[in-house]
Amino acid sequence: MSEPKAPKIEFPCDYVIKVIGNAAPDFTEFVVEVVEQHAPGISETDITVNDSSKGRFSSVQLKIVATGEAQLKALFEDLKASGRVHMVL
């Protein structure tokens, strides 16, 4: 049996990413700064922040306009390379 292929994304498109890391006062600001380098023009209404029940972790969900796979790959790599991000979904 062959693997099912991932659905092809048509660019440009709205794309939601969720970034999870250790809770810190500047974590949201840090995530937005990195994302802005790759996808400028994020509005406050496109950002949702949630803290874990014990307050150790924070997740930042952002809606961006994705222009291509190279943009998304570079964005994910920059976030992960920071050492502050545990997961990018």
Short mmCIF file of C-alpha atoms in Angstrom, two decimals:
data_model
loop_
_atom_site.label_atom_id
_atom_site.label_comp_id
_atom_site.label_asym_id
_atom_site.label_seq_id
_atom_site.Cartn_x
_atom_site.Cartn_y
_atom_site.Cartn_z
CA MET A 1 0.00 0.00 0.00
CA SER A 2 1.25 3.46 -0.80
CA GLU A 3 1.27 6.31 1.70
CA PRO A 4 -1.57 8.80 1.25
CA LYS A 5 -0.19 12.06 -0.06
CA ALA A 6 -0.51 15.20 2.03
CA PRO A 7 -3.01 17.62 0.53
CA LYS A 8 -1.34 20.14 -1.75
CA ILE A 9 -1.44 23.63 -0.30
CA GLU A 10 -2.22 26.41 -2.73
CA PHE A 11 -0.13 29.50 -2.06
CA PRO A 12 -0.64 32.27 -1.07
CA CYS A 13 -3.11 31.30 1.63
CA ASP A 14 -4.07 31.96 5.23
CA TYR A 15 -2.09 29.56 7.38
CA VAL A 16 -2.35 29.02 11.13
CA ILE A 17 0.71 28.07 13.16
CA LYS A 18 0.88 27.27 16.85
CA VAL A 19 4.13 27.79 18.74
CA ILE A 20 4.63 26.20 22.17
CA GLY A 21 7.41 27.14 24.57
CA ASN A 22 8.25 27.89 28.19
CA ALA A 23 6.05 30.65 29.57
CA ALA A 24 7.95 33.95 29.86
CA PRO A 25 6.81 37.59 29.92
CA ASP A 26 8.33 38.20 26.47
CA PHE A 27 7.52 34.84 24.82
CA THR A 28 4.61 36.14 22.72
CA GLU A 29 6.60 39.20 21.65
CA PHE A 30 9.55 36.97 20.71
CA VAL A 31 7.36 34.64 18.60
CA VAL A 32 5.67 37.55 16.82
CA GLU A 33 9.08 39.12 16.05
CA VAL A 34 10.40 35.93 14.45
CA VAL A 35 7.18 35.32 12.51
CA GLU A 36 7.11 38.96 11.28
CA GLN A 37 10.53 38.42 9.66
CA HIS A 38 9.00 35.75 7.43
CA ALA A 39 5.37 36.89 7.19
CA PRO A 40 5.06 40.63 7.82
CA GLY A 41 1.75 42.28 8.57
CA ILE A 42 0.34 40.19 11.42
CA SER A 43 -2.51 41.97 13.15
CA GLU A 44 -3.32 41.72 16.85
CA THR A 45 -6.59 39.98 15.95
CA ASP A 46 -4.61 37.14 14.32
CA ILE A 47 -2.81 36.24 17.58
CA THR A 48 -4.18 33.99 20.33
CA VAL A 49 -2.18 33.24 23.48
CA ASN A 50 -2.93 30.46 25.99
CA ASP A 51 -1.00 29.44 29.07
CA SER A 52 -0.94 25.86 30.36
CA SER A 53 -2.96 25.05 33.47
CA LYS A 54 0.12 25.20 35.71
CA GLY A 55 1.53 28.22 33.87
CA ARG A 56 4.77 26.55 32.81
CA PHE A 57 4.11 26.66 29.08
CA SER A 58 2.63 29.16 26.71
CA SER A 59 1.17 28.61 23.26
CA VAL A 60 0.93 31.36 20.69
CA GLN A 61 -1.36 30.78 17.72
CA LEU A 62 -0.94 33.10 14.74
CA LYS A 63 -2.64 33.41 11.39
CA ILE A 64 -0.23 34.39 8.63
CA VAL A 65 -0.34 34.65 4.88
CA ALA A 66 1.84 31.79 3.65
CA THR A 67 3.58 32.43 0.35
CA GLY A 68 5.31 29.09 -0.16
CA GLU A 69 6.88 26.02 1.41
CA ALA A 70 10.32 27.65 1.58
CA GLN A 71 8.88 30.48 3.70
CA LEU A 72 7.21 28.04 6.11
CA LYS A 73 10.33 25.86 6.36
CA ALA A 74 12.55 28.87 7.15
CA LEU A 75 10.03 30.15 9.70
CA PHE A 76 9.82 26.79 11.50
CA GLU A 77 13.63 26.47 11.51
CA ASP A 78 14.15 29.97 12.96
CA LEU A 79 11.61 29.34 15.72
CA LYS A 80 13.13 25.97 16.65
CA ALA A 81 16.73 27.29 16.47
CA SER A 82 15.94 29.88 19.14
CA GLY A 83 16.06 27.26 21.90
CA ARG A 84 12.89 28.82 23.40
CA VAL A 85 10.41 26.89 21.32
CA HIS A 86 9.43 23.30 22.16
CA MET A 87 7.04 22.68 19.29
CA VAL A 88 5.69 24.29 16.14
CA LEU A 89 2.40 22.90 14.82
#
